[in-house]
Amino acid sequence: MFDLDLWSEIISALKKNRMRSFMTAFGVFWGIFMLIVMSGAGKALENGVLDGVRAFATNSAFFWTERTSVPYEGFQRGRRWNYETSDMDYIRDNVKEVEYLSPRLFGNQQAGNNTIRGERAGAFNVFGDYPDYFKIDRWTPVKGRLINDIDMIQERKVCNIGERVVEVMFGKDENPIGQYLKISGVYFQVVGVIHAETRINIGGGKKEETIIIPFSTMRKAYNYGNRVYFFSVTSKPGTKVSDLEEKLKTLLKERHKVAPEDQQAIGSFNIEKEFVKFNALFLGIQVLTWIVGIGTLLAGVIGVSNIMLVIIKERTQEIGIQRAIGATPATVIKHIVAESVFLTVMAGYIGLSLGVGLLEVLNRILLSAGDEMFFKNPEVNLTMALSALGVLVISGIIAGLIPAKRAVSIKPIDAIRDEG
Amino acid sequence: MIRLNNIHKSYEMGSNSLHVLKGIDLTIEQGDFVSIMGSSGSGKSTLLNILGMLDNYDKGTYHLSGNLIANMSEKKAAKYRNDMVGFVFQSFNLISFKNAMENVALPLYYKGVPRKKRNLIAMEYLEKLGLKEWANHMPSEMSGGQKQRVAIARALISEPKIILADEPTGALDTATSYEVMEILKDINAAGITVIIVTHEHDIAAMTSQIIRLKDGRIHEIIRNGELKQFQKSYMKELETA
């Protein structure tokens, strides 16, 4: 039931008492506003960082070699060594926990401009990879296709190139697909322009400046023999990649006569561990957001309660007069509750809107600043925002109700005489 | 109209109990114009508050228009107050953030009269009391006499049977006091019972019945016929003073 008279009465009372209305409203407004901005910023940080890693296979591990640090079986310490293709075959055949295995070769990086097309030249990171690599570190073809198994088997001279490579090696209107690039002296046909889905970078260099060619082609064209510089694996579901990492390390040390206690000879890295760290970090941020948010909310509640208490104290006499001229306790309480609900809801709504608005403006600015940001898509949990508003409104009601109850429970004449 | 039978009232002051009213028997008829006098602490304001249901009593009976007023719910008391009584206070007790018209109209709001209608009625009452031009002024912009007239208009608007006034002239100068008393006389002439509390003899002398309280008991009741006598003795008191 909408009681127009009640509302016009309330609004005129609020208008006539501008200062106390404003102070009450501001307490609620600030509580909600800060909560929204805080949680939005926390979420944005999470989104920004997670966006860079989300597409990465979390069950993946990466291996490279370092010089040995322990003498073993007649070898001195400091020996340089490499994995071999036979290791890869052995792992594929014997380690059943492995889901994908993708060996990698690095192209010649010391040679300055290693890529030439007509009068254009550039220095890019050239990798020889298996098609399975795209399943571990996800890339999507912007144009054309990814390198596939047939390219591998037939040792085709084809390549996938990153977006920056296209910018440097091709004119604005040129379609790179089907064109040829001379990479370290050998011509490769571009079959796809690829975009990295993640910012996790393994092997160095910017991902936009990457050229990927089939592993088999690189091995043969540049005479790498049976060396393997680097490989990635993912574990099958049900196997922890950390366990797989340890198992493979032990196996590889055995096969290459590296001391089992040598901590340095095999370089490795697993994403699972990093994800655990990330998750702990975001849990920390979320907890912090909540602590600060609840603190702000509490400050808002206390502020509203305080102001309501002051108002009622100030109002006791007024309530006494109203009762003397015929106001029932129910009428008085109805007024006070309606007033505080109206005020807190309105202030909360404004705080909500302005907070969301500020986040939106922030987001626009961030978007226009480019996408290499660890701060992305600030967003607000609506349920949280609304429940926070609910808490404030309820506290406003209770804070108004308790003293109002007191004001109507004492005798009217005492209320009138109340000098504050 | 009003029948009090052996009314007792005491206040708890910490561990002490202050016995203010010690058995009041009193009958006031419809249309009476009564003043209650007494030195401070004699219980006159307490008596008025009990009559106006702003305060309760400990012992005895109070009948208002034949209804026993005792242990009422606050809701019922509010309704009685709204229907039966109008209050005028020494300190006016206007709502500070409402203008004169809104103050006068307030009792009708609690009766559920729509805003337009109650404001119209409030204007009528303000006009009767010569305050039409002041309808949109806030209480802080008015003089004491004007404020008291607004308060009287507010007391009258719900068409009560009784007007209760606690020191209505206490905060006013003599000329204004007499003006207010003239208004109260007119109200009484219209058939409304008027009961005022005062400690001023000249104000009390304008009423038709004076009830003098002393130490929580009725000391004497001076009725219409004896008023001249009262005035005379009062003048003598002034001369000796």
XYZ file of C-alpha atoms in Angstrom:
661
model
C 0.000 0.000 0.000
C 1.430 3.311 -1.008
C 0.540 5.984 1.464
C 1.114 9.276 -0.336
C 0.497 11.284 2.806
C 3.059 9.282 4.773
C 5.667 9.794 2.056
C 5.077 13.484 1.589
C 5.312 13.805 5.370
C 8.589 11.888 5.391
C 10.123 13.712 2.469
C 9.266 17.082 3.960
C 10.796 15.997 7.276
C 13.973 14.897 5.485
C 14.129 18.086 3.458
C 13.675 20.297 6.473
C 16.442 18.453 8.310
C 18.951 18.605 5.512
C 22.102 18.199 7.570
C 21.166 15.096 9.495
C 19.616 13.527 6.387
C 22.769 14.184 4.456
C 25.046 12.813 7.167
C 23.048 9.607 7.465
C 22.914 9.164 3.730
C 26.606 9.839 3.400
C 27.505 7.088 5.869
C 25.620 4.525 3.837
C 26.792 5.940 0.543
C 30.435 5.781 1.532
C 30.210 2.251 2.896
C 28.683 0.896 -0.290
C 30.840 2.988 -2.569
C 34.089 1.837 -0.986
C 32.987 -1.773 -0.915
C 32.140 -1.693 -4.613
C 35.356 0.027 -5.631
C 37.496 -2.227 -3.442
C 35.999 -5.485 -4.554
C 35.898 -4.329 -8.160
C 39.590 -3.462 -8.087
C 40.463 -6.782 -6.457
C 38.475 -8.636 -9.070
C 40.131 -6.627 -11.830
C 43.582 -7.587 -10.630
C 42.517 -11.222 -10.531
C 40.973 -11.016 -13.987
C 44.012 -9.270 -15.385
C 46.489 -11.810 -14.121
C 44.371 -14.896 -14.658
C 43.517 -13.797 -18.176
C 47.183 -14.205 -19.077
C 47.397 -17.742 -17.825
C 43.912 -19.145 -18.124
C 44.384 -20.824 -21.500
C 47.548 -22.518 -20.399
C 47.377 -26.216 -19.636
C 47.701 -26.323 -15.868
C 48.998 -29.875 -15.955
C 52.081 -29.025 -17.975
C 55.793 -29.154 -17.185
C 58.839 -27.978 -19.122
C 62.367 -29.325 -19.280
C 65.713 -28.033 -20.493
C 69.307 -28.859 -19.722
C 72.011 -27.099 -17.746
C 75.657 -27.960 -17.090
C 76.084 -30.737 -14.548
C 77.142 -29.789 -11.041
C 78.246 -33.203 -9.704
C 80.956 -35.492 -11.174
C 79.514 -38.914 -11.983
C 80.606 -42.152 -13.654
C 83.868 -40.685 -14.915
C 82.377 -37.429 -16.133
C 83.621 -34.200 -14.646
C 81.280 -31.601 -13.298
C 80.354 -28.779 -15.639
C 79.605 -31.092 -18.562
C 77.247 -29.728 -21.232
C 74.637 -32.164 -22.471
C 71.391 -32.352 -24.448
C 68.295 -34.443 -24.596
C 67.996 -36.640 -27.665
C 65.115 -37.700 -29.862
C 65.582 -41.226 -28.533
C 64.682 -39.882 -25.074
C 61.439 -38.566 -26.493
C 60.650 -41.898 -28.136
C 61.471 -43.703 -24.913
C 59.200 -41.432 -22.852
C 56.376 -41.807 -25.358
C 56.642 -45.560 -25.267
C 57.299 -46.146 -21.588
C 55.891 -43.357 -19.434
C 52.145 -43.881 -19.613
C 51.299 -40.857 -17.409
C 52.295 -38.527 -20.250
C 49.395 -37.108 -22.233
C 51.164 -34.801 -24.696
C 54.869 -34.544 -25.348
C 56.267 -31.754 -27.435
C 60.018 -31.436 -28.044
C 61.367 -28.118 -29.247
C 64.413 -26.837 -31.094
C 65.570 -23.224 -30.933
C 66.545 -21.538 -34.194
C 69.721 -19.544 -34.577
C 69.195 -16.462 -32.414
C 72.635 -14.896 -32.570
C 72.518 -14.070 -36.252
C 70.826 -10.647 -36.084
C 68.168 -10.397 -38.753
C 67.415 -14.061 -39.293
C 64.310 -13.543 -41.411
C 64.309 -11.941 -44.843
C 61.626 -11.234 -47.426
C 62.657 -9.095 -50.360
C 63.833 -5.835 -48.872
C 62.294 -6.499 -45.469
C 64.234 -8.145 -42.682
C 63.700 -8.864 -39.010
C 65.038 -10.742 -36.014
C 62.493 -13.215 -34.655
C 62.383 -16.155 -32.297
C 62.275 -19.302 -34.397
C 61.141 -22.540 -32.827
C 60.810 -26.062 -34.169
C 57.753 -27.558 -32.507
C 55.411 -30.531 -32.570
C 51.711 -29.816 -33.271
C 51.010 -31.065 -29.741
C 52.658 -27.868 -28.506
C 49.498 -25.940 -29.395
C 47.574 -28.143 -26.994
C 49.840 -27.212 -24.092
C 50.325 -23.504 -24.700
C 47.247 -22.504 -26.627
C 47.587 -20.456 -29.834
C 44.754 -19.666 -32.210
C 45.120 -19.086 -35.930
C 44.075 -15.535 -36.852
C 44.504 -16.420 -40.522
C 45.217 -19.770 -42.164
C 45.899 -22.826 -40.004
C 48.188 -24.244 -37.367
C 51.043 -26.596 -38.229
C 49.740 -30.177 -38.232
C 50.930 -33.779 -38.189
C 51.168 -34.033 -41.973
C 53.561 -31.071 -42.017
C 55.619 -33.012 -39.493
C 55.622 -36.316 -41.345
C 56.368 -34.778 -44.732
C 58.880 -32.369 -43.203
C 57.212 -29.510 -45.037
C 58.884 -26.135 -45.139
C 55.910 -24.258 -43.688
C 55.658 -21.814 -40.815
C 53.230 -20.145 -38.435
C 54.028 -16.543 -37.648
C 53.066 -14.164 -34.849
C 51.276 -10.871 -35.419
C 54.357 -8.714 -35.034
C 56.130 -10.776 -37.721
C 53.281 -9.941 -40.097
C 53.630 -6.235 -39.334
C 57.363 -6.235 -40.038
C 57.548 -8.594 -42.985
C 54.393 -7.694 -44.892
C 52.715 -4.543 -46.168
C 49.446 -3.422 -44.704
C 47.297 -4.804 -47.509
C 49.257 -7.960 -48.146
C 47.903 -11.368 -47.234
C 50.797 -13.313 -45.698
C 49.193 -16.713 -46.263
C 51.016 -18.557 -49.084
C 53.910 -16.078 -49.108
C 57.478 -17.154 -48.443
C 59.921 -16.061 -45.752
C 63.642 -16.796 -45.856
C 64.504 -17.958 -42.365
C 68.217 -18.448 -41.692
C 68.757 -19.137 -45.373
C 65.870 -21.507 -46.011
C 62.518 -20.533 -47.556
C 59.353 -21.345 -45.630
C 55.786 -20.862 -46.769
C 53.489 -19.036 -44.339
C 50.428 -21.222 -43.634
C 49.037 -19.379 -40.625
C 49.129 -16.197 -38.592
C 48.805 -17.184 -34.950
C 47.837 -15.387 -31.779
C 48.957 -16.478 -28.310
C 46.133 -17.026 -25.849
C 48.380 -16.710 -22.829
C 51.126 -14.454 -21.629
C 53.072 -17.245 -19.978
C 56.279 -17.181 -21.894
C 58.600 -20.132 -22.059
C 61.797 -19.853 -24.051
C 62.105 -16.069 -24.026
C 61.204 -13.300 -26.451
C 57.881 -11.698 -27.124
C 55.173 -14.075 -28.237
C 54.105 -11.791 -31.101
C 57.598 -12.113 -32.569
C 57.499 -15.887 -32.789
C 57.929 -18.068 -35.854
C 57.042 -21.728 -35.439
C 58.097 -24.376 -37.971
C 57.677 -28.161 -37.796
C 60.202 -29.847 -35.512
C 61.140 -32.412 -38.134
C 61.745 -29.735 -40.771
C 63.970 -27.678 -38.526
C 65.961 -30.709 -37.482
C 66.675 -31.679 -41.071
C 67.010 -28.242 -42.681
C 69.453 -26.884 -40.106
C 71.229 -30.102 -39.275
C 70.381 -30.495 -35.596
C 70.983 -34.258 -35.636
C 69.065 -35.945 -32.869
C 69.365 -33.123 -30.346
C 66.354 -31.826 -28.424
C 66.825 -28.527 -26.603
C 63.619 -28.349 -24.725
C 60.407 -30.248 -24.275
C 56.978 -29.826 -22.757
C 54.732 -32.529 -21.345
C 51.281 -32.667 -19.891
C 50.166 -35.312 -17.447
C 47.138 -37.500 -17.999
C 44.094 -36.757 -15.857
C 44.567 -38.307 -12.434
C 48.328 -37.823 -12.361
C 49.887 -34.862 -10.636
C 52.259 -33.128 -12.959
C 54.701 -32.575 -10.099
C 54.982 -36.351 -9.690
C 55.460 -36.773 -13.415
C 58.121 -34.069 -13.374
C 60.118 -35.940 -10.720
C 59.738 -39.255 -12.515
C 60.968 -37.828 -15.814
C 63.912 -36.125 -14.149
C 65.055 -39.376 -12.563
C 64.638 -41.194 -15.862
C 66.556 -38.600 -17.862
C 69.400 -38.466 -15.337
C 69.783 -42.243 -15.645
C 69.805 -42.158 -19.435
C 72.452 -39.417 -19.589
C 74.718 -40.501 -16.747
C 73.866 -37.492 -14.595
C 74.284 -37.951 -10.849
C 70.897 -38.616 -9.212
C 71.654 -35.974 -6.579
C 72.497 -33.308 -9.188
C 69.957 -30.507 -8.646
C 71.219 -28.279 -11.414
C 71.654 -30.410 -14.522
C 67.968 -30.570 -15.434
C 66.115 -27.304 -15.611
C 62.406 -27.733 -15.189
C 59.338 -25.861 -14.363
C 55.741 -26.870 -13.811
C 52.676 -24.709 -14.190
C 50.762 -26.500 -11.490
C 53.127 -25.110 -8.884
C 52.739 -21.623 -10.343
C 48.969 -21.951 -10.335
C 49.001 -22.922 -6.707
C 50.961 -19.743 -6.049
C 48.532 -17.693 -8.120
C 45.567 -19.164 -6.368
C 47.097 -18.425 -2.996
C 47.754 -14.871 -4.135
C 44.167 -14.332 -5.226
C 42.815 -15.939 -2.132
C 44.928 -13.436 -0.242
C 43.588 -10.543 -2.297
C 40.033 -11.722 -1.841
C 40.458 -12.112 1.884
C 41.942 -8.642 2.030
C 39.076 -7.235 -0.007
C 36.615 -8.852 2.328
C 38.364 -7.639 5.437
C 38.536 -4.091 4.153
C 35.010 -4.351 2.762
C 33.547 -5.621 6.008
C 35.504 -2.975 7.863
C 34.114 -0.244 5.632
C 30.650 -1.666 5.927
C 30.963 -1.796 9.682
C 32.125 1.802 9.714
C 29.065 2.659 7.630
C 26.771 0.763 9.986
C 28.274 2.449 13.011
C 27.988 5.821 11.319
C 24.350 5.287 10.455
C 23.580 3.963 13.916
C 25.290 6.905 15.562
C 23.446 9.430 13.483
C 20.158 7.643 14.077
C 20.809 7.666 17.823
C 21.543 11.375 17.731
C 18.454 12.006 15.665
C 16.225 10.135 18.073
C 17.713 11.889 21.045
C 17.087 15.141 19.289
C 13.668 13.886 18.407
C 12.439 12.553 21.703
C 10.750 15.835 22.490
C 9.250 16.029 19.046
C 7.905 12.508 19.451
C 6.447 13.479 22.826
C 4.632 16.403 21.249
C 3.368 14.243 18.427
C 2.023 11.767 20.935
C 0.395 14.518 22.966
C -1.562 15.585 19.918
C -2.646 12.116 19.010
C 0.095 10.146 17.260
C -0.012 6.454 18.145
C 3.273 4.628 18.822
C 2.719 2.663 15.614
C 2.522 5.881 13.614
C 5.685 7.239 15.176
C 7.629 4.033 14.575
C 6.291 3.700 11.063
C 7.562 7.175 10.312
C 11.025 6.624 11.678
C 11.479 3.258 9.998
C 10.143 4.479 6.674
C 12.421 7.479 6.900
C 15.561 5.464 7.584
C 14.717 2.851 4.954
C 14.081 5.536 2.385
C 17.303 7.316 3.238
C 19.545 4.245 3.350
C 18.099 2.666 0.220
C 18.520 5.858 -1.726
C 22.031 6.508 -0.457
C 22.962 2.879 -1.029
C 21.636 3.006 -4.551
C 23.625 6.132 -5.322
C 26.745 4.573 -3.794
C 26.185 1.440 -5.852
C 25.688 3.390 -9.067
C 28.634 5.710 -8.561
C 30.900 2.821 -7.548
C 29.941 0.827 -10.629
C 30.254 3.978 -12.726
C 33.758 4.644 -11.452
C 34.800 1.068 -12.214
C 33.336 1.392 -15.695
C 35.300 4.593 -16.361
C 38.426 2.891 -15.033
C 37.819 -0.037 -17.331
C 37.450 2.241 -20.363
C 40.713 3.960 -19.542
C 42.451 0.618 -19.096
C 41.085 -0.744 -22.338
C 42.291 2.258 -24.283
C 45.719 1.880 -22.690
C 46.248 -1.446 -24.464
C 45.902 -5.043 -23.407
C 49.251 -5.659 -21.753
C 47.694 -4.851 -18.386
C 47.511 -6.851 -15.231
C 44.309 -5.030 -14.397
C 41.319 -5.971 -16.445
C 37.510 -5.973 -16.416
C 36.810 -4.720 -12.923
C 33.538 -6.341 -11.994
C 31.286 -6.382 -9.001
C 29.592 -9.299 -7.392
C 25.978 -8.110 -7.450
C 24.904 -10.519 -4.735
C 27.606 -9.192 -2.482
C 26.742 -5.576 -3.259
C 23.051 -6.131 -2.633
C 23.612 -8.052 0.569
C 25.923 -5.290 1.775
C 23.172 -2.807 1.005
C 20.742 -5.057 2.848
C 22.994 -5.085 5.902
C 23.161 -1.300 5.875
C 19.428 -0.881 5.441
C 18.646 -3.348 8.211
C 21.160 -1.721 10.506
C 19.605 1.640 9.689
C 16.197 0.281 10.611
C 17.411 -1.290 13.835
C 19.389 1.791 14.746
C 16.249 3.848 14.211
C 13.901 1.372 15.803
C 15.601 0.851 19.158
C 15.664 4.495 20.239
C 12.270 5.084 18.671
C 10.887 2.254 20.801
C 12.422 3.942 23.808
C 10.902 7.264 22.833
C 7.425 5.783 22.583
C 7.730 3.552 25.641
C 8.331 6.388 28.090
C 5.411 8.529 29.126
C 4.644 11.282 26.639
C 5.137 13.945 29.276
C 8.664 12.671 29.988
C 9.411 12.716 26.290
C 8.185 16.292 25.992
C 10.290 17.343 28.975
C 13.339 15.522 27.633
C 15.827 18.303 27.177
C 18.378 16.072 25.540
C -17.347 15.229 32.428
C -14.241 14.733 34.565
C -14.464 12.781 37.790
C -11.403 12.188 39.944
C -11.701 9.971 42.972
C -8.857 9.766 45.485
C -6.057 10.127 42.963
C -2.573 9.377 44.263
C 0.660 9.854 42.395
C 4.245 9.521 43.496
C 7.518 9.718 41.626
C 10.475 7.467 42.239
C 13.596 9.564 42.640
C 16.317 6.998 43.035
C 15.647 5.366 46.418
C 13.320 8.167 47.546
C 9.682 8.263 46.641
C 8.127 11.676 46.176
C 4.439 11.648 46.977
C 3.058 14.410 44.760
C -0.700 13.877 44.750
C -2.180 12.657 48.007
C -5.784 11.897 47.255
C -7.471 14.302 44.868
C -11.273 14.278 44.617
C -12.526 16.564 41.913
C -15.409 16.955 39.533
C -15.302 19.251 36.533
C -18.389 19.720 34.406
C -18.681 20.236 30.674
C -18.185 23.927 29.868
C -16.276 24.823 33.012
C -13.381 27.240 32.901
C -11.038 26.073 35.602
C -7.647 27.196 36.773
C -5.405 25.115 38.981
C -3.170 27.126 41.253
C -0.576 26.291 43.814
C 3.014 26.883 44.704
C 5.657 24.994 42.784
C 5.796 21.363 43.822
C 2.161 21.366 44.855
C 1.356 18.932 42.064
C -0.616 21.170 39.711
C 1.212 20.198 36.548
C 1.110 16.541 37.534
C -2.637 16.790 37.955
C -3.009 18.372 34.535
C -0.836 15.700 32.911
C -2.952 12.983 34.485
C -6.078 14.717 33.201
C -4.514 14.790 29.730
C -3.437 11.136 29.874
C 0.158 12.190 29.387
C 0.969 10.652 32.736
C -0.544 7.806 34.746
C -1.659 7.687 38.361
C -0.982 5.148 41.093
C -4.234 4.924 43.014
C -7.822 6.042 42.678
C -10.080 6.378 39.648
C -10.322 8.835 36.804
C -13.442 8.938 34.652
C -13.490 11.000 31.500
C -16.929 11.260 29.868
C -17.928 8.196 31.824
C -14.925 6.107 30.681
C -12.472 4.846 33.249
C -9.005 6.020 32.261
C -6.644 3.420 33.658
C -4.049 1.030 32.308
C -4.833 1.976 28.736
C -2.733 0.819 25.854
C -0.721 3.656 24.426
C -2.664 3.292 21.187
C -5.960 3.813 22.944
C -4.549 6.686 24.988
C -3.363 8.332 21.779
C -6.845 8.033 20.318
C -8.443 9.517 23.453
C -5.970 12.362 23.423
C -6.636 13.010 19.790
C -10.419 12.926 20.171
C -10.956 14.486 23.576
C -8.141 16.819 24.532
C -6.131 19.648 23.136
C -2.886 20.664 24.790
C -1.335 24.081 25.167
C 2.104 24.198 26.733
C 4.117 26.898 28.410
C 6.956 26.410 25.917
C 4.515 26.138 22.970
C 6.059 22.832 21.790
C 5.616 23.457 18.103
C 7.451 21.176 15.678
C 10.381 23.371 14.697
C 10.738 22.205 11.114
C 7.086 22.627 10.196
C 5.457 25.951 9.402
C 2.469 27.313 11.302
C -0.128 25.762 9.036
C 1.525 22.328 9.091
C 1.816 22.482 12.859
C -1.857 23.260 13.215
C -2.803 20.534 10.736
C -0.732 17.808 12.422
C -3.450 16.357 14.736
C -5.639 15.847 11.683
C -2.813 13.949 9.990
C -2.933 11.432 12.829
C -6.675 11.189 12.302
C -6.074 10.339 8.664
C -7.442 13.517 7.105
C -5.962 14.061 3.632
C -3.322 16.767 3.305
C -5.305 19.266 1.237
C -8.325 19.083 3.436
C -6.421 19.347 6.701
C -4.389 22.293 5.461
C -7.611 24.045 4.511
C -9.053 23.458 7.970
C -5.789 24.612 9.541
C -6.061 27.860 7.580
C -9.569 28.407 8.970
C -8.322 28.059 12.512
C -5.337 30.301 11.880
C -7.709 32.915 10.478
C -9.865 32.694 13.586
C -6.794 33.424 15.666
C -5.667 36.221 13.382
C -2.628 34.458 12.038
C -3.610 33.960 8.432
C -0.626 35.878 7.078
C 1.714 33.861 9.241
C 0.619 30.477 7.918
C 3.829 29.850 6.006
C 6.203 31.087 8.679
C 8.330 28.769 10.723
C 7.955 28.828 14.527
C 11.391 30.431 14.841
C 10.133 33.460 12.916
C 7.228 34.170 15.253
C 6.838 35.946 18.570
C 5.851 34.125 21.751
C 2.239 35.278 21.567
C 1.983 34.191 17.950
C 3.493 30.816 18.742
C 1.051 30.310 21.581
C -1.836 31.197 19.285
C -0.578 28.638 16.769
C -0.420 26.105 19.590
C -4.000 26.970 20.571
C -5.132 26.575 16.983
C -3.421 23.189 16.936
C -5.194 22.218 20.161
C -8.547 23.285 18.716
C -8.345 21.703 15.281
C -9.312 18.220 16.418
C -12.452 19.722 18.032
C -11.687 18.482 21.539
C -14.031 18.518 24.524
C -11.295 19.812 26.805
C -8.406 22.206 26.394
C -5.594 21.601 28.872
C -3.125 24.430 29.195
C -0.017 24.197 31.346
C 1.087 27.750 32.182
C -0.122 29.028 28.790
C 0.936 32.577 29.694
C 4.090 31.619 31.586
C 6.412 32.701 28.813
C 4.456 35.779 27.714
C 4.310 39.411 28.819
C 1.182 40.751 30.513
C -0.485 42.266 27.447
C 0.016 39.109 25.406
C -1.070 37.005 28.363
C -4.370 38.821 28.501
C -4.831 38.361 24.754
C -4.290 34.636 25.120
C -6.714 34.520 28.037
C -9.332 36.329 25.934
C -8.927 33.650 23.290
C -9.304 30.922 25.904
C -12.429 32.660 27.231
C -13.918 32.692 23.729
C -13.142 29.021 23.374
C -14.841 28.346 26.675
C -17.827 30.401 25.581
C -18.154 27.995 22.645
C -18.773 25.217 25.147
C -15.334 23.675 25.476
C -14.040 22.867 28.931
C -10.830 24.787 29.557
C -8.448 23.832 32.349
C -5.330 25.885 32.877
C -2.481 25.611 35.298
C -1.083 28.925 36.452
C 0.589 30.584 39.385
C -0.511 34.069 38.420
C -3.486 35.367 40.392
C -4.686 37.777 37.731
C -4.769 34.985 35.166
C -6.568 32.687 37.562
C -9.053 35.422 38.365
C -10.238 35.388 34.763
C -11.500 31.820 35.108
C -14.780 30.794 36.639
C -13.381 28.344 39.151
C -10.047 28.214 40.940
C -8.677 25.037 42.458
C -5.866 25.717 44.884
C -3.556 22.845 45.600
C -1.341 22.630 48.611
C 1.052 19.743 49.314
C -0.726 17.355 46.981
C -4.197 18.019 48.321
C -6.994 20.361 47.304
C -6.699 23.306 49.658
C -9.744 25.226 48.532
C -12.047 25.569 45.572
C -13.160 29.064 44.761
C -16.310 29.065 42.696
C -17.972 31.632 40.533
C -19.755 33.490 43.329
C -16.707 33.768 45.476
C -14.497 35.065 42.724
C -15.108 38.686 43.604
C -14.039 37.822 47.117
C -10.914 36.166 45.704
C -10.139 39.201 43.608
C -10.498 41.407 46.640
C -8.226 39.318 48.817
C -5.787 39.057 45.947
C -5.728 42.849 45.627
C -5.129 43.079 49.352
C -2.272 40.635 49.024
C -0.782 42.867 46.340
C -1.153 45.954 48.527
C 0.568 44.406 51.495
C 3.325 43.092 49.325
